[in-house]
PDB file of C-alpha atoms in Angstrom:
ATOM      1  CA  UNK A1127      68.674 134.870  84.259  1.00  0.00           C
ATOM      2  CA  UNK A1128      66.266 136.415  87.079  1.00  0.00           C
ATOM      3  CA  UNK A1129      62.825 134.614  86.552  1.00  0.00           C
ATOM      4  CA  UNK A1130      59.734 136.420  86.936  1.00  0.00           C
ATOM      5  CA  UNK A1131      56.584 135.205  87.672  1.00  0.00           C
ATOM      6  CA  UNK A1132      54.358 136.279  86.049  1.00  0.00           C
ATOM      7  CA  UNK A1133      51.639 135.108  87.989  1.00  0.00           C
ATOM      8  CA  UNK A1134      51.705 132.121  90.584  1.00  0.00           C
ATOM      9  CA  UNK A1135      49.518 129.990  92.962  1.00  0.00           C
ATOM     10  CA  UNK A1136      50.421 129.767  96.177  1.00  0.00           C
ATOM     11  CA  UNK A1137      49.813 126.281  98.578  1.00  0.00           C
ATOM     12  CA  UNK A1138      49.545 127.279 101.871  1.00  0.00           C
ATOM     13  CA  UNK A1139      50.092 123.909 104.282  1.00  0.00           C
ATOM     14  CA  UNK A1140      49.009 123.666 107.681  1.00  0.00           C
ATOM     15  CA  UNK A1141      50.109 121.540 110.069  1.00  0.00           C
ATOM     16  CA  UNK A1142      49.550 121.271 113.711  1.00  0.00           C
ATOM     17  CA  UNK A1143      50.801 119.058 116.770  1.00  0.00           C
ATOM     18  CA  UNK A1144      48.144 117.490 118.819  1.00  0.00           C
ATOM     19  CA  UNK A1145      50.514 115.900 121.496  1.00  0.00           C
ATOM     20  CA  UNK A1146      53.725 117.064 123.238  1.00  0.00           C
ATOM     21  CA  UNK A1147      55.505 114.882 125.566  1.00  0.00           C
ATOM     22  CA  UNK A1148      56.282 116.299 129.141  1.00  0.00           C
ATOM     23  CA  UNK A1149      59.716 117.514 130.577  1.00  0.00           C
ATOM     24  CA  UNK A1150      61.699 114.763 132.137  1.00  0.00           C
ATOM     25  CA  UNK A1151      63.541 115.865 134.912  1.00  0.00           C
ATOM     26  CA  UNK A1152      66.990 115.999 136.066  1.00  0.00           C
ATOM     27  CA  UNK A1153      68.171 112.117 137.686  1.00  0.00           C
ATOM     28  CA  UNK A1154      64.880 110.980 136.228  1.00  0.00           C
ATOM     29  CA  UNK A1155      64.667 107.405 135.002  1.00  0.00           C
ATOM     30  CA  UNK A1156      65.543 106.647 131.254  1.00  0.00           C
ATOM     31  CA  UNK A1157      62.788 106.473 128.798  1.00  0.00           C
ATOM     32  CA  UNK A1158      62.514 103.294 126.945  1.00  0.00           C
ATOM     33  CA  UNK A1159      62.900 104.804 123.372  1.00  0.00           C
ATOM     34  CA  UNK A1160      59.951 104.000 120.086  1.00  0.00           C
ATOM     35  CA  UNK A1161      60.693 101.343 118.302  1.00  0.00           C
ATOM     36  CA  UNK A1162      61.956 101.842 114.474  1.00  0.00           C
ATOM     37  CA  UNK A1163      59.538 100.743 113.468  1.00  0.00           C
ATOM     38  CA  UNK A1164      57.450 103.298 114.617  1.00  0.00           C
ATOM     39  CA  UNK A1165      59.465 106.078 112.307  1.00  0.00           C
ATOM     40  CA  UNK A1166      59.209 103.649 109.136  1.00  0.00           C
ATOM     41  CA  UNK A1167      55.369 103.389 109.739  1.00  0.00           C
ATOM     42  CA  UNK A1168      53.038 105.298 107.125  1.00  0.00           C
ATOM     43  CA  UNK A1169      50.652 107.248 108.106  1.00  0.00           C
ATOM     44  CA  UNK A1170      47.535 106.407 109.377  1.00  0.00           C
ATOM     45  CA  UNK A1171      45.270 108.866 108.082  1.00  0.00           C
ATOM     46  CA  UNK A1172      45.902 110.710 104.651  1.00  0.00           C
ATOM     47  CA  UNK A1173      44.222 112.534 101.834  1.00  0.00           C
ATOM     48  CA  UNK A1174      41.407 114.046 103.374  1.00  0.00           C
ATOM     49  CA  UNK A1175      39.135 115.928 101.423  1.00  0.00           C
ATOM     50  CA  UNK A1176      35.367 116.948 102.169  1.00  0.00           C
ATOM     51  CA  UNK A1177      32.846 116.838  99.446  1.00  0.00           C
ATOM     52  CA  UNK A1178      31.504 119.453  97.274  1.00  0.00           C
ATOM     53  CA  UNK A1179      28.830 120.057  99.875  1.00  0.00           C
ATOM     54  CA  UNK A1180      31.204 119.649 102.778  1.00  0.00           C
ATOM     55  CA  UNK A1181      28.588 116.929 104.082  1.00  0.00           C
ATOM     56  CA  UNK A1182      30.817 114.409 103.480  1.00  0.00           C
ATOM     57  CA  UNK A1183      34.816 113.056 104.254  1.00  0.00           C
ATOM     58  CA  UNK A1184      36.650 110.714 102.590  1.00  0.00           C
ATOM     59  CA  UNK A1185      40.418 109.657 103.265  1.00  0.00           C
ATOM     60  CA  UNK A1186      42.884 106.517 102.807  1.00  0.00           C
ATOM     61  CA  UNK A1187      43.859 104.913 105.915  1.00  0.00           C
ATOM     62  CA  UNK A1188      46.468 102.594 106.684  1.00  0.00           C
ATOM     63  CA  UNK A1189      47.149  99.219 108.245  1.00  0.00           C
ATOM     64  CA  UNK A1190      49.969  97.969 107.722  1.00  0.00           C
ATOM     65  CA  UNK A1191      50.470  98.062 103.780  1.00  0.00           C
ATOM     66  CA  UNK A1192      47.379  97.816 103.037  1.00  0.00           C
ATOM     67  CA  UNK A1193      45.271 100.953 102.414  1.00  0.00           C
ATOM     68  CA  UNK A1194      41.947 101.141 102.421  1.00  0.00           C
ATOM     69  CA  UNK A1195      39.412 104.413 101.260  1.00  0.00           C
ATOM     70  CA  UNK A1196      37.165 105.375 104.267  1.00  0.00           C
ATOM     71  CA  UNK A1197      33.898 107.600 103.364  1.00  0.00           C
ATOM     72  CA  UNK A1198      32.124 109.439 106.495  1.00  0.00           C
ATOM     73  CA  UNK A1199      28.748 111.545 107.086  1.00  0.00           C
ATOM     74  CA  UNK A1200      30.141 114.417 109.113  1.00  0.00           C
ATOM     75  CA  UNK A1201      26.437 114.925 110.780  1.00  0.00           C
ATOM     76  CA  UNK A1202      25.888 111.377 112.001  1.00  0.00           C
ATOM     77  CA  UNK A1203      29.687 110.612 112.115  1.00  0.00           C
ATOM     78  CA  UNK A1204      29.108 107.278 110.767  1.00  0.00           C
ATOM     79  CA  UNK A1205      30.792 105.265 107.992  1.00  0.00           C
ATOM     80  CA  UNK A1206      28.962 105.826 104.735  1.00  0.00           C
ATOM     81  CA  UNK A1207      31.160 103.332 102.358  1.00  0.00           C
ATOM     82  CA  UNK A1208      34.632 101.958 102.201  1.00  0.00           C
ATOM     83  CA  UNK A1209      36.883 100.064 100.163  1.00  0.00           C
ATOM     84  CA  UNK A1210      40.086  98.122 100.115  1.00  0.00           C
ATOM     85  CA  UNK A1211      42.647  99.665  97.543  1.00  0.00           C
ATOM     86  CA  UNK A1212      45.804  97.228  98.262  1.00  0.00           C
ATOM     87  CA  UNK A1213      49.059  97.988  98.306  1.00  0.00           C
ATOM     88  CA  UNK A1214      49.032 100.706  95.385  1.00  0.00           C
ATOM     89  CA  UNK A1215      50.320 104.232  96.132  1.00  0.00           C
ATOM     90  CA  UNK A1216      47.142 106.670  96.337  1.00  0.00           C
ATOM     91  CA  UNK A1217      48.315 109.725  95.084  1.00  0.00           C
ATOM     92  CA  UNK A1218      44.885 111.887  95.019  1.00  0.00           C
ATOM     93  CA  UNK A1219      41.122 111.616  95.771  1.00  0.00           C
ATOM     94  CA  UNK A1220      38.841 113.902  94.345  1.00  0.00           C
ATOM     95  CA  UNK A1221      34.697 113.578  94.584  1.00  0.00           C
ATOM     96  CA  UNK A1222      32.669 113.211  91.728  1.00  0.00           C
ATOM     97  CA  UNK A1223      29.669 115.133  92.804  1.00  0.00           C
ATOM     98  CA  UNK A1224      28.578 113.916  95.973  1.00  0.00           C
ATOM     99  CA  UNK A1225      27.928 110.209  94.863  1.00  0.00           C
ATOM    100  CA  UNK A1226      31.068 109.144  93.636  1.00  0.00           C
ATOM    101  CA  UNK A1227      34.896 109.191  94.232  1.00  0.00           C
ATOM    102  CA  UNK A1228      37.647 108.741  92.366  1.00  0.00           C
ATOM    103  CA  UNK A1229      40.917 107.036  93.484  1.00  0.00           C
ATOM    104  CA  UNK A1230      44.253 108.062  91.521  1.00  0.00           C
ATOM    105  CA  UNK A1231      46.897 105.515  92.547  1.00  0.00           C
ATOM    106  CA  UNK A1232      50.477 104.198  90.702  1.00  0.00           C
ATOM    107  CA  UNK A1233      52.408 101.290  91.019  1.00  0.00           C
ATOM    108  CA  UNK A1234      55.433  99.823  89.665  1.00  0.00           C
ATOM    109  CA  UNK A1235      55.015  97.833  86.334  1.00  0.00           C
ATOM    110  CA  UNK A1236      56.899  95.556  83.792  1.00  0.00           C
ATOM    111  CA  UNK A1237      55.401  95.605  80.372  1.00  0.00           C
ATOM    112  CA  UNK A1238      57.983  94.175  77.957  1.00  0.00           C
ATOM    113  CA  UNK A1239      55.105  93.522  75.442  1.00  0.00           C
ATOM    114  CA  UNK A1240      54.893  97.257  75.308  1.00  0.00           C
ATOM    115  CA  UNK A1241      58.659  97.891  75.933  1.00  0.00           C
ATOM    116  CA  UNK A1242      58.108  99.526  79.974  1.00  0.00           C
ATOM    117  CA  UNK A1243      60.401  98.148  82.605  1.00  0.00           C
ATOM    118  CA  UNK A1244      60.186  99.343  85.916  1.00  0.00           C
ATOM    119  CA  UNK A1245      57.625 102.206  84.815  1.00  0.00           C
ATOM    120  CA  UNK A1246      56.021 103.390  87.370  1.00  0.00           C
ATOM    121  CA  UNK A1247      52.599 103.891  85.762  1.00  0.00           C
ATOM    122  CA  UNK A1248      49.341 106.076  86.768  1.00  0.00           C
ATOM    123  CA  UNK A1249      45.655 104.820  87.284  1.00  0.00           C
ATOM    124  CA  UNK A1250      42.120 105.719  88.279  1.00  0.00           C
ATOM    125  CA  UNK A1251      39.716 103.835  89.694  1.00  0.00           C
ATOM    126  CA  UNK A1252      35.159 105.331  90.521  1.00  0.00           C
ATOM    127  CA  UNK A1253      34.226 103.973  93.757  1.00  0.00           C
ATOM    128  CA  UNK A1254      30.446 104.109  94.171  1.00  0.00           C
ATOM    129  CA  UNK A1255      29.439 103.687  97.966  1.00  0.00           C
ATOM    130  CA  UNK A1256      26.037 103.728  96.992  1.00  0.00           C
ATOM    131  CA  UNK A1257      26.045 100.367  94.458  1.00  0.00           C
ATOM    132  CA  UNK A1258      29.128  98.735  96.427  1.00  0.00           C
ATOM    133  CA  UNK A1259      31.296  98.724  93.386  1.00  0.00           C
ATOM    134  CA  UNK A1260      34.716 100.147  92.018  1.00  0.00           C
ATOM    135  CA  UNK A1261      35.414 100.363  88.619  1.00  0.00           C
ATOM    136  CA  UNK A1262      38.562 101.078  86.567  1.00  0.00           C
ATOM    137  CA  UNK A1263      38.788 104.042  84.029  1.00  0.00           C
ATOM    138  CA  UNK A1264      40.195 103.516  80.414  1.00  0.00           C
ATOM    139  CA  UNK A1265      39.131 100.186  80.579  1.00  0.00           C
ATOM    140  CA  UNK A1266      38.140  98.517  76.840  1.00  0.00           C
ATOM    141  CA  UNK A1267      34.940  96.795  75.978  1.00  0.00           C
ATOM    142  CA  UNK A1268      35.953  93.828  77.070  1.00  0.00           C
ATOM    143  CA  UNK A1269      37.164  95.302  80.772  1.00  0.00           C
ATOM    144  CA  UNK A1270      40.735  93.969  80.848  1.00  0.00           C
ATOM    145  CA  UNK A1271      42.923  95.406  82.949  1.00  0.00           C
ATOM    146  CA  UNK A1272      46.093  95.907  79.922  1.00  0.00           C
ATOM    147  CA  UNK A1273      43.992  97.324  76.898  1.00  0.00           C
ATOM    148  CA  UNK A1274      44.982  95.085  73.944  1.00  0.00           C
ATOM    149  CA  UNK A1275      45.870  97.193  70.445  1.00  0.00           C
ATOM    150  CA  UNK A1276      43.074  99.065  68.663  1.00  0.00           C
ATOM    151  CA  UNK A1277      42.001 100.454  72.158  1.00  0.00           C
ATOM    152  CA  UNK A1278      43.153 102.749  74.834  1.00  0.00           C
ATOM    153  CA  UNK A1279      45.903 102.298  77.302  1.00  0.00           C
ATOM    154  CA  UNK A1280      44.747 102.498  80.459  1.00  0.00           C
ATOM    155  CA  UNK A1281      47.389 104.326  82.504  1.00  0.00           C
ATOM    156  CA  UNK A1282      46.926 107.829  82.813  1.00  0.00           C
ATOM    157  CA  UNK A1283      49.138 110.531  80.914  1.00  0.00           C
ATOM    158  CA  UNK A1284      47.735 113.478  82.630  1.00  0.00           C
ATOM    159  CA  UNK A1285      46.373 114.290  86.298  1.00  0.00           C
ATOM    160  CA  UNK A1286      42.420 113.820  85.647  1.00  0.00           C
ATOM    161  CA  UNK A1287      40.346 116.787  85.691  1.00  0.00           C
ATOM    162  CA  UNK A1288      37.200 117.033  87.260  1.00  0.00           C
ATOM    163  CA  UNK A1289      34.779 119.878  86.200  1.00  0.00           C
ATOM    164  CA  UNK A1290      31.542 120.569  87.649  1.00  0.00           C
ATOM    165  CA  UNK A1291      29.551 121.115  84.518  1.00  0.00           C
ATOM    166  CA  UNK A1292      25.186 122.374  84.635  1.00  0.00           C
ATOM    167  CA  UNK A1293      24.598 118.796  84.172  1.00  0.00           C
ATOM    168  CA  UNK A1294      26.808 117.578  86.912  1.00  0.00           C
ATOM    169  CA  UNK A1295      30.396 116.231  87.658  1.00  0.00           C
ATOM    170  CA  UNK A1296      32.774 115.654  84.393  1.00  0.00           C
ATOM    171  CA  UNK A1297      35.799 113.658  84.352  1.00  0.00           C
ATOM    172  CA  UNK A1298      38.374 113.932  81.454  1.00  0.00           C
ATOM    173  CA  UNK A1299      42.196 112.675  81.035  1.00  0.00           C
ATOM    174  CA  UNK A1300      44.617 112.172  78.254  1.00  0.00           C
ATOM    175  CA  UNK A1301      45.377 108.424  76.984  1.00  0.00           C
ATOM    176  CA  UNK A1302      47.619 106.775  74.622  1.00  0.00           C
ATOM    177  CA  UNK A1303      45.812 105.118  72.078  1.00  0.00           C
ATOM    178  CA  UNK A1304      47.407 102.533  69.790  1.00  0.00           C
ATOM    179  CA  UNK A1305      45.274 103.652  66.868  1.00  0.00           C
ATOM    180  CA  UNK A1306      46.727 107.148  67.236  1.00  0.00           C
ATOM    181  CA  UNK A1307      50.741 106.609  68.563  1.00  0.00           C
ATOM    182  CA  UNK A1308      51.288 110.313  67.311  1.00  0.00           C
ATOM    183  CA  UNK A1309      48.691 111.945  69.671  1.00  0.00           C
ATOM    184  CA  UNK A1310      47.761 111.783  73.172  1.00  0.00           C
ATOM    185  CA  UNK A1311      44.214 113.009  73.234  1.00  0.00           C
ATOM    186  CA  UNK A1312      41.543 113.977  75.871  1.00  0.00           C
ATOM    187  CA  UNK A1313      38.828 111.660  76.690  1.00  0.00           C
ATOM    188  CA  UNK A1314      35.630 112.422  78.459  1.00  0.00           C
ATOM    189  CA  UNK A1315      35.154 109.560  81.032  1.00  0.00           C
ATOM    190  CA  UNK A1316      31.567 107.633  81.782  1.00  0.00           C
ATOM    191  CA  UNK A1317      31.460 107.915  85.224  1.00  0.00           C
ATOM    192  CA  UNK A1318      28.971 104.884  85.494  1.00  0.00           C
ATOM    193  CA  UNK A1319      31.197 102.556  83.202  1.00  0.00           C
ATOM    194  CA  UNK A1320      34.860 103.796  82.901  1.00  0.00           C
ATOM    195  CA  UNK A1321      34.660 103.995  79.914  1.00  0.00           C
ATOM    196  CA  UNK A1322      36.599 107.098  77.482  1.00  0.00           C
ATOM    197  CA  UNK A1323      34.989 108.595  74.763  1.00  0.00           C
ATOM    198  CA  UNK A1324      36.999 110.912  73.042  1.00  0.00           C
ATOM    199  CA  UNK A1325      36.580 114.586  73.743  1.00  0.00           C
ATOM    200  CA  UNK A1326      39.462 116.707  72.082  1.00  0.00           C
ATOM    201  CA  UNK A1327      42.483 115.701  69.575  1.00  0.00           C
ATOM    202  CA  UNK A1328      45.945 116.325  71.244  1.00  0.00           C
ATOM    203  CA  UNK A1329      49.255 116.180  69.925  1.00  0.00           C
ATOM    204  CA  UNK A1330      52.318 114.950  71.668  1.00  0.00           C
ATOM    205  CA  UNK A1331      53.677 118.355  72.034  1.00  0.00           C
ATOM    206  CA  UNK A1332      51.067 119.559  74.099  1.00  0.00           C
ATOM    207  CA  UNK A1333      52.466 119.530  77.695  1.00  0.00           C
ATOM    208  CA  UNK A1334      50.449 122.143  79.616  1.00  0.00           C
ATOM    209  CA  UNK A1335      46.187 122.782  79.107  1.00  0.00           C
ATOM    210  CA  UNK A1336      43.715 124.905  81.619  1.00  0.00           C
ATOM    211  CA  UNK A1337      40.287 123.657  80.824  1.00  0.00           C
ATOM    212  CA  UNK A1338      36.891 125.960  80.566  1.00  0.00           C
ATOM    213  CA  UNK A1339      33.705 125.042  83.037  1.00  0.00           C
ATOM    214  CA  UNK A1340      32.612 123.097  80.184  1.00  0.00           C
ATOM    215  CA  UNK A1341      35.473 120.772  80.148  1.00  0.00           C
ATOM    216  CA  UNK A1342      37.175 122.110  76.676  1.00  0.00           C
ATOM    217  CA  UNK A1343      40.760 123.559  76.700  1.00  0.00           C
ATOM    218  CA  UNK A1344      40.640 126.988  75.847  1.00  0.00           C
ATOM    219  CA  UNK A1345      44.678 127.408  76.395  1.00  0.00           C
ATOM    220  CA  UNK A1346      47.560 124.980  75.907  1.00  0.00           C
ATOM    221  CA  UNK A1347      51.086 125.374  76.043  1.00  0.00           C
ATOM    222  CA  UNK A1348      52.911 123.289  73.331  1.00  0.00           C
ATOM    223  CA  UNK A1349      56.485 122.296  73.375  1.00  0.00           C
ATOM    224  CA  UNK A1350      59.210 122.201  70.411  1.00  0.00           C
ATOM    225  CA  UNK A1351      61.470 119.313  71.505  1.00  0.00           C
ATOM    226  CA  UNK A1352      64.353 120.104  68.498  1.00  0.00           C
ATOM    227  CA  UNK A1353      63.808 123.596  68.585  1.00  0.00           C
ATOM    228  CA  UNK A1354      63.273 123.570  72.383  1.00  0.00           C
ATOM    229  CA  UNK A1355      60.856 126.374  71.988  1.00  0.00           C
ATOM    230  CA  UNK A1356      57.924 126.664  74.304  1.00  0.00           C
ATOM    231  CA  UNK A1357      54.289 128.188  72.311  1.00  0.00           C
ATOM    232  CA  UNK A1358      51.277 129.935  74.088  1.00  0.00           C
ATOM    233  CA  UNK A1359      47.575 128.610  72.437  1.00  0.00           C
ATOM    234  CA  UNK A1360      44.766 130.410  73.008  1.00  0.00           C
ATOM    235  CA  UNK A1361      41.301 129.603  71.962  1.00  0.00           C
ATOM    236  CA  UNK A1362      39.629 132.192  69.500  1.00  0.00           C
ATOM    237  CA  UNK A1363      36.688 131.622  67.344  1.00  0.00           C
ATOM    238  CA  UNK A1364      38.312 130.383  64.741  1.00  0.00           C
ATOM    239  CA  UNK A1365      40.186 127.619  66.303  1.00  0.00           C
ATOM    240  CA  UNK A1366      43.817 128.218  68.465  1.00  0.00           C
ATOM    241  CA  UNK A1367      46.020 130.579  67.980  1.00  0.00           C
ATOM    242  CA  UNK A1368      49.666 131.119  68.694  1.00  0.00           C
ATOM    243  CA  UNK A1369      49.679 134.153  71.307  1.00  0.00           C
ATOM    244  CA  UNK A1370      53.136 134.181  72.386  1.00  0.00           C
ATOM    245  CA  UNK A1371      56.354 131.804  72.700  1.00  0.00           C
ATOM    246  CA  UNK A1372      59.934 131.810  74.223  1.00  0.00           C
ATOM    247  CA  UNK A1373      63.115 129.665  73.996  1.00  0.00           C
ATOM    248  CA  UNK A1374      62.874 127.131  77.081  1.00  0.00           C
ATOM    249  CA  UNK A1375      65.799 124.778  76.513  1.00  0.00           C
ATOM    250  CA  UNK A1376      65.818 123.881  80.402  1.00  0.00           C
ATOM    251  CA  UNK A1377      62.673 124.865  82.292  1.00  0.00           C
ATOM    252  CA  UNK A1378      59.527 125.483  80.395  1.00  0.00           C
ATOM    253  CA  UNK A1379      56.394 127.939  81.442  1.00  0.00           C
ATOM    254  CA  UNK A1380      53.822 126.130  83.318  1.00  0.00           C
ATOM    255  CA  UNK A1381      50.126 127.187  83.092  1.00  0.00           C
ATOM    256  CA  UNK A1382      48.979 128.413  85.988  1.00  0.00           C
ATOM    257  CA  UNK A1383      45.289 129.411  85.542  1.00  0.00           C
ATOM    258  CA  UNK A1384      43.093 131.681  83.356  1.00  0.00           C
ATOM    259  CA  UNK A1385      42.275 135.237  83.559  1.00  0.00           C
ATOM    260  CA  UNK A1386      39.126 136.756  85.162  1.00  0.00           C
ATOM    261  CA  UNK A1387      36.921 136.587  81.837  1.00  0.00           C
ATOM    262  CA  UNK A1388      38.630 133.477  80.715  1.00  0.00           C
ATOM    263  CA  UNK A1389      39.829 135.314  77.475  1.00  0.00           C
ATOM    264  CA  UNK A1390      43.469 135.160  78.798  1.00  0.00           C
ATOM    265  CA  UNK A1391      46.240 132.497  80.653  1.00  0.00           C
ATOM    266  CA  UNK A1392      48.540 133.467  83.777  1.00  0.00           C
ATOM    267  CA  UNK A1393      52.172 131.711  83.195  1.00  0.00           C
ATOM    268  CA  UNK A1394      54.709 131.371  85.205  1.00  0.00           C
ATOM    269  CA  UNK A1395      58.167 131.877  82.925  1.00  0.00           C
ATOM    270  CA  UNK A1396      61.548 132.720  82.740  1.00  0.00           C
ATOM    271  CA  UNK A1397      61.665 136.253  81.364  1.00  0.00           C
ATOM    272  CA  UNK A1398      64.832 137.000  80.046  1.00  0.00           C
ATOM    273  CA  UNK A1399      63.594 140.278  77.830  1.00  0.00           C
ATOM    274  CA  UNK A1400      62.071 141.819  81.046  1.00  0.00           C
ATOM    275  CA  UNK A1401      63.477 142.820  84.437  1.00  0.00           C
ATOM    276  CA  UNK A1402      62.947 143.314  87.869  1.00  0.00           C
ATOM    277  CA  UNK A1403      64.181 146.150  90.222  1.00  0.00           C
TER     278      UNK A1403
END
């Protein structure tokens, strides 16, 4: 089956070499090689990312395994905030407005209470330079770290999305909540507590949403597990819509964007009823 793309979005990454060691002669003395441990070490600077104004840099930095989020003013080069994140994997950081930042990490957990072993699980965490303090997302009303039943999980079941909304930065993820097994919905996220409030109902065949610039979905791609059939949704005034679907019993489209007016969705699919020269 020849796959066509129907649209894509290409990563470009860049990567540079700031130091290259000189030529050792002929009958020059040996070189005392690194040490391993110097090709088992992790990076010490990752994650960069400037802030919406480009005003700003944060990244994690490493010493040893410990990794801690560093926040500088690129005018005054000097340290704005910074905070210790352990020995968690950080898998993104993404600014919330200019004031905020939110740390995406996962680590390795045993849950037999809610029948996880060795689940490697997803969280998010709002660090605000400004008051000193971090906060964890999902959390319940009383703030524990393993939401208890009635309330929401509080590892992640989607990347989160941040939209910059009129009114200011947005943050909204999917969550399990034990109230509603069948469904893993969208909640919008109180920046200032952690706190989800919930935004839009999803089912647990919804594996693929692009998001409008006010935060709603506006096309998802749903999934038929038995009938391994993969279903375009597209948002029309009367609710969604089925706009197209193909049999995807191995790889299924992805959702790669919207169209120029936002009326439409660019997928990436296999193709078997079309060809390429």
């Amino acid at each position: 089956m020849r796959r066509v793309i129907l649209a894509s979005l290409a990563a470009v990454a860049l990567s540079a070499s700031f130091m290259a060691a000189p030529a050792i002669a002929q009958g020059a003395g040996a070189v005392e090689p690194a040490p391993l441990s110097a090709y088992g070490a992790l990076p010490s600077l990752e994650l960069v990312q400037l802030s919406p104004s480009g005003k700003q840099l944060a990244f994690i930095t490493v010493s040893g395994e410990e990794r801690m989020l560093v926040l500088l003013d690129l005018a005054t080069k000097a340290q704005t905030g910074g905070v210790s994140v352990g020995q968690a994997k950080v898998r993104n950081l993404d600014w919330l407005g200019e004031a905020k930042i939110l740390i995406t990490t996962s680590k390795t957990e045993n849950l037999p209470e809610l029948g996880l072993f060795n689940t490697e699980l997803w969280t998010a965490q709002i660090y605000d330079p400004g008051k000193k303090k971090i906060i964890s997302i999902l959390t319940n009303s009383q703030g524990d770290v393993l939401n208890k039943r009635g309330s929401l999980f509080q590892a992640l079941f989607s990347p989160p999305n941040v939209v910059q909304t009129p009114n200011g930065p947005e943050l909204l993820v999917r969550a399990f909540n034990f109230d509603n097994p069948d469904r893993l919905d969208m909640y919008r996220i109180d920046l200032e507590t952690g706190r989800g409030r919930l935004a839009e109902v999803m089912g647990m065949d919804v594996t693929d949403y692009q998001l409008d610039p006010s935060g709603k979905s506006v096309a998802k791609g749903e999934y038929d597990k038995v009938g391994k059939i993969w279903k375009l949704q597209l948002r029309g005034d009367g609710g969604f819509r089925e706009m197209w679907r193909t049999d995807a019993p191995i790889d299924t489209p992805q959702l790669m964007g919207l169209g120029l007016q936002g009326a439409s969705a660019i997928i990436a699919a296999d193709r078997p009823d079309m060809s390429q020269p």
